[in-house]
Every structure is written in C-alpha cells, then in structure tokens.
Amino acid sequence: MLIDAISAALDKPRATPVLVGEVEFLPPATTSPAIWCAGANYSDHVSEMGASIDDVRPFHFLSPPTVLNSHLGTVHRPTGSAQVDWEIELAVIIGRTARRVSADNALSHVAGYAVANDISVRDRDWLQHPFFGVDWTATKNADGLTPIGPVLIPAKFVSDPANLNLKLSVNGLLRQDSNTSRMIIDVPTQIASLSNLVTLRPGDIILTGTPAGTAAAHQNAYLGSGDVVLATIEGLGTLENRID
C-alpha cells in the first residue's frame, strides 16, 4: 500500500539534504492513476456564479493520467483555445484501497495531499456540445493541463484538510484567496461517495473543487503565453507553472 511505503520512507531520513535544483519534479502519482475531479464544490465559487447551493450532491468527472503535469512544468494551451482558465484545488492522493468506506473512516485511506491547478478551457464552442451538454474531455482533459505538486505531503503532517488557506496568483496578481472550509462537500464525504460507486486504488487522485476567483471574476483575464501561475495551499507548498 502507498501509505505503508510512505511510512517506511519517513522512517529512513536522508543523511544529506537534497537541493531543489538537483531534483526533477514529477506529479505525485503512481502509474496510470484515476483522477476524479469535483465540480462546483465551494460555496464562494457557487455564489460567484450566481447559482444556489440548496440542493447539492457530490459530483465528479474522470480525467486520464495523461492530463497530469508537474511543478515547474510548462502548460501548453490546447491548439485553437483562447480562453484558458486557472483553478487552484486541494489534491487528495489515495493510499489504500477504498471500497464502500464511511465518511468517518475515509481519511484513513489518504496517503497525502498536494496542490493542484485544474486548468480549464472556457471557449464556448469547446465547453458546450450541441447534444450532450458540457464536453468535459475538450475543456478539462488535454495532455498536461493539470499540474500537481510541488510534492506529496504525507497525511500525518496535515492536521485538518478542512481548514487550509488557498491562494493563486498570475504574474504576481492575486486571483484566488479562500479556505478549504468553504467546501460544500468535504473531503471525507467525497471519498465515501466515490468509494460507494467505484473502487479507489492507491495512487488515485481526487481534485476537490476550486473556490471563487477564476478568470470570469477578473474581467475574463484568461491565461496567455508566458504567464506564470503560482498556486499555494497552507502547509503544502507552492506549485509554479508557466503557460505556453
């Protein structure tokens, strides 16, 4: 299990510190993880969109592992897209197989947490399919569109995933500033809900939703070539990516 592997690694600390410039950053994932992405899961974001949160149930869509990118990785805008947006999210990495777990027991299945930026295409002709509604593949799942990092922080070092500050800036301008306490469906409930439908495997990732402050709230200031995006979650570090 991933949880056991992390515990074993923590029991064997390195004698010599590793410098940041000496390592290659990779997404904190095992081979071919399932990536489950929550939609409209922050009260401030739902309010910003002018929607209601009176009747909300857990909602997730699935992304392929090819969507993953890393800390300091370049994010290439999909060819033909003009409206590319940012979404800071708390990433939850599953550490042991979870099948029909309760919310009370859900966090015991978490290996760790990381910062994610669920970069999204908002072009209307990409977003809306004429027959099937929102086209999640076109808007969310292009190769390398979802950086996660900078590293995986083991769950034992995150005392309360329901109270973490989140901030995202673009070229030094603050765009998102919120807290995970504003999640509508909290992390344990998301894990429990998903595990009652599918088996969550070690290394699978849950992206838990984004707060208010996406591009629509900033005069549609979508991402352009050369933009530098910094996404920070309290205790988890800062994820940095450049847009190409």
Short mmCIF file of C-alpha atoms in Angstrom, two decimals:
data_model
loop_
_atom_site.label_atom_id
_atom_site.label_comp_id
_atom_site.label_asym_id
_atom_site.label_seq_id
_atom_site.Cartn_x
_atom_site.Cartn_y
_atom_site.Cartn_z
CA MET A 1 0.00 0.00 0.00
CA LEU A 2 1.12 3.53 -0.72
CA ILE A 3 0.54 4.54 2.89
CA ASP A 4 2.95 1.84 4.09
CA ALA A 5 5.57 2.86 1.51
CA ILE A 6 5.42 6.46 2.67
CA SER A 7 5.70 5.43 6.33
CA ALA A 8 8.74 3.30 5.54
CA ALA A 9 10.37 6.17 3.66
CA LEU A 10 9.76 8.54 6.57
CA ASP A 11 11.46 6.08 8.90
CA LYS A 12 14.65 6.34 6.84
CA PRO A 13 15.51 10.07 6.64
CA ARG A 14 18.28 11.12 4.29
CA ALA A 15 21.58 11.99 5.92
CA THR A 16 22.23 14.69 3.31
CA PRO A 17 19.52 17.19 2.33
CA VAL A 18 18.51 17.23 -1.33
CA LEU A 19 18.63 20.64 -3.01
CA VAL A 20 15.66 21.72 -5.10
CA GLY A 21 17.87 22.32 -8.12
CA GLU A 22 19.09 18.73 -8.00
CA VAL A 23 15.74 17.00 -8.42
CA GLU A 24 13.24 16.53 -11.22
CA PHE A 25 9.70 17.24 -10.09
CA LEU A 26 7.02 14.77 -11.15
CA PRO A 27 3.30 14.60 -10.38
CA PRO A 28 2.71 12.83 -7.03
CA ALA A 29 1.08 9.81 -8.66
CA THR A 30 1.65 6.14 -9.32
CA THR A 31 1.39 4.62 -12.79
CA SER A 32 -1.93 5.41 -14.53
CA PRO A 33 -3.99 6.75 -11.62
CA ALA A 34 -7.66 7.54 -11.91
CA ILE A 35 -8.21 11.26 -11.41
CA TRP A 36 -11.62 12.22 -10.01
CA CYS A 37 -12.48 15.92 -10.29
CA ALA A 38 -15.16 17.61 -8.20
CA GLY A 39 -17.33 20.27 -9.79
CA ALA A 40 -18.79 23.44 -8.21
CA ASN A 41 -17.76 22.49 -4.67
CA TYR A 42 -17.01 25.81 -2.92
CA SER A 43 -19.77 28.00 -1.54
CA ASP A 44 -17.96 31.20 -2.56
CA HIS A 45 -17.48 29.93 -6.14
CA VAL A 46 -21.11 28.82 -6.47
CA SER A 47 -22.28 32.21 -5.19
CA GLU A 48 -19.92 33.96 -7.59
CA MET A 49 -21.54 32.03 -10.47
CA GLY A 50 -24.98 33.14 -9.31
CA ALA A 51 -26.12 29.59 -8.53
CA SER A 52 -27.79 28.05 -5.48
CA ILE A 53 -26.28 25.58 -3.03
CA ASP A 54 -29.61 24.45 -1.56
CA ASP A 55 -29.60 21.03 -3.26
CA VAL A 56 -26.06 19.85 -3.96
CA ARG A 57 -24.83 16.28 -4.05
CA PRO A 58 -21.28 15.04 -4.74
CA PHE A 59 -20.35 15.36 -8.41
CA HIS A 60 -17.12 14.12 -10.03
CA PHE A 61 -15.92 13.61 -13.57
CA LEU A 62 -12.97 11.43 -14.60
CA SER A 63 -9.71 12.58 -16.19
CA PRO A 64 -6.99 10.39 -17.76
CA PRO A 65 -3.47 10.23 -16.27
CA THR A 66 -2.11 11.99 -19.40
CA VAL A 67 -3.66 15.22 -18.07
CA LEU A 68 -1.06 15.40 -15.30
CA ASN A 69 1.79 17.89 -15.22
CA SER A 70 4.37 18.75 -12.56
CA HIS A 71 5.73 21.62 -10.51
CA LEU A 72 7.76 23.89 -12.81
CA GLY A 73 6.28 22.10 -15.83
CA THR A 74 5.17 24.14 -18.84
CA VAL A 75 1.44 24.03 -19.55
CA HIS A 76 0.72 24.06 -23.29
CA ARG A 77 -2.60 25.62 -24.22
CA PRO A 78 -4.65 23.30 -26.42
CA THR A 79 -4.37 24.31 -30.07
CA GLY A 80 -7.14 26.72 -31.01
CA SER A 81 -8.18 27.61 -27.46
CA ALA A 82 -8.38 31.29 -26.49
CA GLN A 83 -9.93 31.21 -23.02
CA VAL A 84 -7.73 29.17 -20.69
CA ASP A 85 -8.51 29.48 -17.01
CA TRP A 86 -6.94 28.58 -13.66
CA GLU A 87 -8.45 26.61 -10.75
CA ILE A 88 -6.48 26.03 -7.56
CA GLU A 89 -7.58 22.81 -5.84
CA LEU A 90 -6.62 20.59 -2.92
CA ALA A 91 -5.47 17.25 -4.35
CA VAL A 92 -6.07 14.14 -2.26
CA ILE A 93 -3.91 11.09 -3.03
CA ILE A 94 -5.43 7.75 -2.04
CA GLY A 95 -3.10 5.50 -0.06
CA ARG A 96 -5.02 2.24 0.39
CA THR A 97 -7.85 0.57 -1.47
CA ALA A 98 -11.18 2.19 -0.60
CA ARG A 99 -14.43 0.43 -1.37
CA ARG A 100 -17.67 1.47 0.32
CA VAL A 101 -15.92 3.27 3.15
CA SER A 102 -17.76 5.55 5.54
CA ALA A 103 -17.07 9.25 5.83
CA ASP A 104 -15.91 8.65 9.40
CA ASN A 105 -13.21 6.26 8.16
CA ALA A 106 -12.40 7.93 4.87
CA LEU A 107 -9.30 9.93 5.85
CA SER A 108 -7.53 6.75 6.99
CA HIS A 109 -7.36 5.86 3.28
CA VAL A 110 -5.47 9.06 2.34
CA ALA A 111 -1.73 8.86 1.65
CA GLY A 112 -1.23 12.59 1.38
CA TYR A 113 -2.14 15.92 -0.12
CA ALA A 114 -0.76 18.26 -2.78
CA VAL A 115 -1.58 21.47 -4.62
CA ALA A 116 -3.36 21.15 -7.97
CA ASN A 117 -4.22 23.62 -10.71
CA ASP A 118 -7.11 22.22 -12.73
CA ILE A 119 -6.51 24.42 -15.78
CA SER A 120 -9.61 24.59 -17.95
CA VAL A 121 -10.64 25.69 -21.43
CA ARG A 122 -13.65 28.04 -21.31
CA ASP A 123 -14.18 28.72 -25.05
CA ARG A 124 -17.91 28.34 -25.52
CA ASP A 125 -17.64 26.13 -28.61
CA TRP A 126 -15.37 23.81 -26.59
CA LEU A 127 -17.49 23.91 -23.44
CA GLN A 128 -20.94 23.19 -24.88
CA HIS A 129 -21.66 20.16 -27.02
CA PRO A 130 -24.83 20.66 -29.12
CA PHE A 131 -26.42 17.41 -27.86
CA PHE A 132 -24.65 16.19 -24.74
CA GLY A 133 -24.13 19.31 -22.63
CA VAL A 134 -20.73 20.13 -21.13
CA ASP A 135 -17.85 18.49 -23.00
CA TRP A 136 -15.54 17.60 -20.10
CA THR A 137 -12.97 15.97 -22.39
CA ALA A 138 -12.50 19.08 -24.51
CA THR A 139 -12.49 21.53 -21.61
CA LYS A 140 -10.52 19.65 -18.95
CA ASN A 141 -8.56 16.70 -20.31
CA ALA A 142 -5.93 17.90 -22.77
CA ASP A 143 -2.46 16.49 -22.17
CA GLY A 144 -0.56 18.19 -19.34
CA LEU A 145 -3.40 20.54 -18.42
CA THR A 146 -3.42 19.64 -14.71
CA PRO A 147 -0.20 20.34 -12.77
CA ILE A 148 0.01 18.80 -9.30
CA GLY A 149 2.79 19.36 -6.77
CA PRO A 150 5.22 20.57 -5.77
CA VAL A 151 5.42 17.39 -3.68
CA LEU A 152 3.13 14.98 -1.85
CA ILE A 153 2.79 15.94 1.81
CA PRO A 154 2.01 12.81 3.88
CA ALA A 155 -1.39 12.92 5.54
CA LYS A 156 0.15 12.69 9.02
CA PHE A 157 1.52 16.22 8.55
CA VAL A 158 -1.84 17.76 7.57
CA SER A 159 -3.85 18.07 10.76
CA ASP A 160 -7.03 19.46 9.22
CA PRO A 161 -7.64 19.35 5.45
CA ALA A 162 -10.90 21.22 6.12
CA ASN A 163 -9.08 24.39 7.21
CA LEU A 164 -6.31 25.24 4.75
CA ASN A 165 -5.79 28.62 3.12
CA LEU A 166 -5.55 28.65 -0.68
CA LYS A 167 -4.09 31.44 -2.83
CA LEU A 168 -3.43 31.65 -6.56
CA SER A 169 -1.69 34.45 -8.42
CA VAL A 170 -0.99 35.13 -12.09
CA ASN A 171 2.11 37.21 -12.81
CA GLY A 172 2.06 38.38 -9.21
CA LEU A 173 -1.61 39.43 -9.21
CA LEU A 174 -3.73 37.65 -6.59
CA ARG A 175 -6.66 35.90 -8.29
CA GLN A 176 -7.97 33.35 -5.77
CA ASP A 177 -7.92 33.64 -1.96
CA SER A 178 -10.06 31.24 0.03
CA ASN A 179 -10.04 28.35 2.52
CA THR A 180 -10.95 24.68 2.26
CA SER A 181 -13.55 25.25 4.99
CA ARG A 182 -15.72 26.67 2.18
CA MET A 183 -16.07 23.27 0.52
CA ILE A 184 -19.71 22.27 0.16
CA ILE A 185 -18.89 18.54 0.13
CA ASP A 186 -15.90 17.93 2.41
CA VAL A 187 -13.03 15.54 1.70
CA PRO A 188 -14.29 12.58 3.78
CA THR A 189 -17.72 12.76 2.14
CA GLN A 190 -16.19 12.93 -1.33
CA ILE A 191 -14.12 9.82 -0.64
CA ALA A 192 -17.10 7.96 0.83
CA SER A 193 -19.36 8.94 -2.07
CA LEU A 194 -16.88 7.90 -4.74
CA SER A 195 -15.98 4.64 -2.99
CA ASN A 196 -19.63 3.63 -2.96
CA LEU A 197 -19.61 3.77 -6.76
CA VAL A 198 -16.07 2.74 -7.72
CA THR A 199 -13.06 1.19 -6.05
CA LEU A 200 -10.44 3.83 -5.25
CA ARG A 201 -6.93 2.44 -5.64
CA PRO A 202 -3.62 3.52 -4.11
CA GLY A 203 -2.30 6.42 -6.16
CA ASP A 204 -5.70 7.57 -7.39
CA ILE A 205 -6.23 11.33 -7.06
CA ILE A 206 -9.27 13.36 -6.07
CA LEU A 207 -9.34 17.04 -7.04
CA THR A 208 -11.74 18.54 -4.55
CA GLY A 209 -13.02 21.67 -6.30
CA THR A 210 -11.95 25.30 -6.70
CA PRO A 211 -13.00 28.44 -4.81
CA ALA A 212 -14.10 31.81 -6.17
CA GLY A 213 -11.80 33.95 -8.28
CA THR A 214 -11.49 32.27 -11.66
CA ALA A 215 -11.00 34.40 -14.78
CA ALA A 216 -14.67 35.33 -15.12
CA ALA A 217 -14.37 37.23 -11.83
CA HIS A 218 -11.42 39.24 -13.18
CA GLN A 219 -12.83 40.73 -16.38
CA ASN A 220 -12.16 37.46 -18.22
CA ALA A 221 -8.39 37.85 -17.81
CA TYR A 222 -7.62 34.42 -19.25
CA LEU A 223 -4.14 32.94 -19.30
CA GLY A 224 -1.76 33.86 -22.10
CA SER A 225 1.62 32.69 -23.31
CA GLY A 226 4.37 33.48 -20.83
CA ASP A 227 2.07 33.86 -17.84
CA VAL A 228 3.40 32.45 -14.57
CA VAL A 229 0.87 30.91 -12.20
CA LEU A 230 1.63 30.33 -8.52
CA ALA A 231 -0.80 28.18 -6.53
CA THR A 232 -0.23 27.91 -2.77
CA ILE A 233 -2.02 25.84 -0.15
CA GLU A 234 -1.16 26.29 3.51
CA GLY A 235 1.34 23.64 4.62
CA LEU A 236 1.58 22.03 1.17
CA GLY A 237 3.85 24.46 -0.64
CA THR A 238 3.63 26.45 -3.88
CA LEU A 239 3.01 24.96 -7.30
CA GLU A 240 4.56 27.04 -10.09
CA ASN A 241 3.84 26.72 -13.81
CA ARG A 242 4.42 28.75 -16.94
CA ILE A 243 1.84 28.89 -19.73
CA ASP A 244 2.94 28.41 -23.33
#
